[in-house]
Amino acid sequence: MAQIFQVIVNALSLSLIYILFATGLTLIMGIFDVCNFAYGEFVMVGGIATYLIVAKSGLPYIVAPFAAMIIVSLIGIIFEKGIFYPMRNRGGLEPALATFGSSTIMQTAVLILFGGMPLGVPSIMSGQFKIGSAYFPMDRLPIIIGGFLMITLLFLFVQKTKLGLAIRALQQDQDAAALQGMNIASIRVVVWVVASCLAAVAGVLLSSISYVSPTMGSGYLLKGFAVVIMGGLGSIPGALVGGFVLGFVDSFGQTYLGSYSYMFAFAFIMLVLIVRPQGLMGKR
Amino acid sequence: MKKGLCSFLILLLAVTLLAGLVTGCSSSTTASKEQVITIGVDTPLTGGAAPWGLSEMHGVTLAADDFNSAGGLTIGDTHYTLKVEALDDAYDTAKATNNINQMAYTDGVKFMFTFQTEGSLALAPTLTNMKILNFTVVNDDRIIAQPADAYTYRTYMGFSVQANDYLAWMKKTYPNDKSIAVLTTNDTNGNVTEASTKAAAAAAGLTYLAPVFYDTGTADFSPFVTKILNEKPDIILTIGDPTGDVGLIAKTLNGMGFKGIHATGIVGAADLLKIAGQAPIEGMLTLNMPLIPGGQVSSAVLGLPAREVAHSGSAWGTAYCCTWDFYSEAGIMFDAMKQAKSVDPTVVKAKIDQSGAKFNYAAINNGIATFGSPASNAIFGANGGHQVTNSWPIDIIKNGKDTIGTIITPK
């Protein structure tokens, strides 16, 4: 029983990282119909910002997410203005390849600037509290709180604000949205900023339980795409459900099946797609 | 006029003779040729295993610098110096294989250091065919079980050789700890470590619990730590795991209330401290050498951290955990060259294979390294001579720093 509780705690924190990762990816895929292969590097830049602010400068942790969101948003805007907007009429392949190249450039730049050593960041909280015979590691608490907070803010933004409404309109039909007089170019920038903020916070939270390195985001990219496909391309609720499903499958799988869980997780996704090819929350 | 011409001719002759003398002298100087021997290093310079790889690059480079500043090696009319070419394999099989091939086929390297298990195993026969002398740190004993004339030697006391002494020392030092479990990578290295630990646990009288394997690149160790803690081990062994992983495992073990012993391999307290913080690494056992003056540690390796910091170059400026170890391993190769008075890999190999040959092991005062020992011969039979034998440390981390537990001197 204690072990089950422990696995659930692990699964919750893992799911929330997957969700933060996948919601940003799905937003971009839903609006632009393009895979952003550099999204893992957005997360990595969030981690680097945390390292510089917390480990190097000794500033309070609370500064890290805000600074990371500003830095990663600027990178997102550069991507939109430099790659995605100029290539908006060239289909999905060319911008996707451009993001692939950008991913390598960003990794190499960080390698040159910071070296290849794993960069340690102190945990936001340390220690643990005991519930029965199970332990709740305190470093998971900020991930759970931060993850839920970001998801709630995203939900409120998309569902309750005019900009959110505009994003949803853009997701459904960009031409129709433009005919309604919407400033498409500005809304595209907002989408990038939102997706970048989600990646930045994922980077901040991930660096507190792991270490920062040039390739820290690429390991999560495959899982992020898996969540997006399982949840349904472009669907934010789908990313939520998919993230929780994959987080729990992964956590239980790794605990009870060891490293074979990778195979188990992807077999599960294949099963979902056989039954529902449009994904858990996708529309036909 | 005639007298003037004669004087002029005599002067010309004198100048010509002098010039000839000077030219003759200088031509005898240029007749002594300069040649640079490239030492190839394939190692992880990025990723979780980078603390090892950067240590290896630093250690081999500094040993080569010392070889050169001690006069290099002069054979006949040729003066040889060494330079190091280090390539990053990011602890990845495909990249390691590519690097070793590049060094062997394209760069014409004749002396090599390899690190990554599968890449080194795959290309060991090629290196033998090409007569390239290779020193490796691969844990997998199959690297020793090559044909007897193989050009690959393990210059690190592989875990199959160390395991019995390491676990016996734990059992003696911590008599209340009775069970051990391994948390390691699901690859060749991890499986080899697991098998060696199982055999050594039985010999030491420790209860051996089911091992837990994880994939390299894991960022969140909580599921694996949850699984291993469910077995309630007194000792958790993460030997062979990359430094970054060991740091994260230490952090996760601490978060889940583990109070037993976390034992690992050649990993430095300073690197672990950066990743995990102080509390999770207190009391950890490693196989790193604390560079503390006054003991058996030699002054040569005590001076390495300052040299690493002072060295120019983008991958320098920081002292790494295990530079002492790779410096000493490279020192064995370069000492073998000097003793063989040759830069021909086959001749140097013959020196290494010579019965009773002893080489300088720089880490320890008056340290000696030999190839083959009763212990390694008992394990590897006729191939025991491909395994180095030297003293090695067990380290206890106290107050975030490495301290010596003991130094094991193999019989």
Coordinates of C-alpha atoms in Angstrom, one line a residue, chain A residues 112-228:
Chain A
I112 CA 30.0 26.2 -25.9
L113 CA 28.8 28.7 -23.3
F114 CA 28.3 26.3 -20.3
G115 CA 30.3 23.1 -21.2
G116 CA 29.0 19.6 -21.2
M117 CA 29.0 19.0 -17.5
P118 CA 25.6 18.4 -15.8
L119 CA 24.8 21.7 -14.0
G120 CA 23.2 21.2 -10.6
V121 CA 20.4 23.3 -9.3
P122 CA 19.3 23.1 -5.7
S123 CA 15.8 21.7 -5.0
I124 CA 13.1 24.2 -4.4
M125 CA 12.2 22.3 -1.2
S126 CA 14.1 19.5 0.4
G127 CA 13.4 16.8 2.9
Q128 CA 10.4 14.6 3.1
F129 CA 7.3 13.9 5.2
K130 CA 6.1 10.4 6.1
I131 CA 2.6 9.2 5.6
G132 CA 2.3 5.8 7.1
S133 CA 5.3 3.9 5.9
A134 CA 5.5 6.0 2.7
Y135 CA 7.6 9.1 2.1
F136 CA 6.5 12.2 0.3
P137 CA 9.6 13.9 -1.1
M138 CA 9.2 17.6 -0.6
D139 CA 10.9 18.4 -3.9
R140 CA 7.9 17.0 -5.7
L141 CA 5.5 19.5 -4.1
P142 CA 6.5 22.6 -6.2
I143 CA 6.1 20.5 -9.3
I144 CA 2.6 19.4 -8.3
I145 CA 1.6 23.0 -7.2
G146 CA 3.4 24.7 -10.1
G147 CA 2.0 22.3 -12.7
F148 CA -1.6 22.6 -11.5
L149 CA -1.2 26.4 -11.3
M150 CA 0.0 26.7 -14.9
I151 CA -2.7 24.4 -16.2
T152 CA -5.4 26.4 -14.4
L153 CA -4.0 29.7 -15.7
L154 CA -3.8 28.3 -19.2
F155 CA -7.4 27.0 -19.0
L156 CA -8.7 30.4 -17.7
F157 CA -6.7 32.2 -20.4
V158 CA -7.9 30.1 -23.3
Q159 CA -11.5 29.8 -22.1
K160 CA -12.2 33.1 -20.3
T161 CA -10.3 35.8 -22.2
K162 CA -10.8 37.5 -25.6
L163 CA -7.3 36.5 -26.6
G164 CA -8.0 32.9 -25.6
L165 CA -11.2 33.1 -27.8
A166 CA -9.1 34.5 -30.6
I167 CA -6.6 31.6 -30.3
R168 CA -9.4 29.1 -30.4
A169 CA -10.8 30.8 -33.5
L170 CA -7.4 30.7 -35.1
Q171 CA -7.2 27.0 -34.3
Q172 CA -10.5 26.3 -36.0
D173 CA -10.0 28.4 -39.2
Q174 CA -7.3 31.0 -39.7
D175 CA -8.9 32.5 -42.9
A176 CA -12.3 32.9 -41.3
A177 CA -10.6 34.5 -38.3
A178 CA -8.8 36.9 -40.6
L179 CA -12.1 37.8 -42.4
Q180 CA -13.5 38.7 -38.9
G181 CA -10.9 41.4 -38.7
M182 CA -8.6 39.6 -36.2
N183 CA -4.9 40.6 -36.2
I184 CA -3.6 37.2 -37.1
A185 CA 0.1 38.2 -36.9
S186 CA -0.3 39.4 -33.3
I187 CA -2.3 36.4 -32.2
R188 CA 0.4 34.1 -33.6
V189 CA 2.9 35.9 -31.4
V190 CA 0.6 35.4 -28.4
V191 CA 0.5 31.7 -29.1
W192 CA 4.3 31.5 -29.1
V193 CA 4.5 33.5 -25.9
V194 CA 2.0 31.1 -24.2
A195 CA 3.7 28.0 -25.4
S196 CA 7.1 29.4 -24.5
C197 CA 6.0 30.2 -20.9
L198 CA 4.8 26.6 -20.5
A199 CA 8.2 25.3 -21.7
A200 CA 10.0 27.8 -19.4
V201 CA 8.1 26.7 -16.3
A202 CA 8.6 23.0 -17.3
G203 CA 12.4 23.8 -17.5
V204 CA 12.4 25.5 -14.1
L205 CA 10.5 22.7 -12.4
L206 CA 12.5 19.9 -14.1
S207 CA 15.8 21.4 -13.2
S208 CA 14.9 21.4 -9.5
I209 CA 14.6 17.6 -9.5
S210 CA 17.1 16.8 -12.2
Y211 CA 20.2 18.5 -13.6
V212 CA 20.6 21.0 -16.4
S213 CA 22.4 20.0 -19.6
P214 CA 22.3 20.9 -23.3
T215 CA 20.3 17.8 -24.0
M216 CA 17.9 17.8 -21.0
G217 CA 14.9 18.7 -23.2
S218 CA 15.4 16.3 -26.0
G219 CA 14.7 13.2 -23.8
Y220 CA 11.2 14.6 -23.1
L221 CA 10.4 15.6 -26.7
L222 CA 9.5 12.1 -27.7
K223 CA 7.2 11.7 -24.7
G224 CA 5.7 15.1 -25.4
F225 CA 4.9 14.1 -29.0
A226 CA 3.5 10.8 -27.6
V227 CA 1.2 12.7 -25.3
V228 CA 0.0 15.1 -28.0

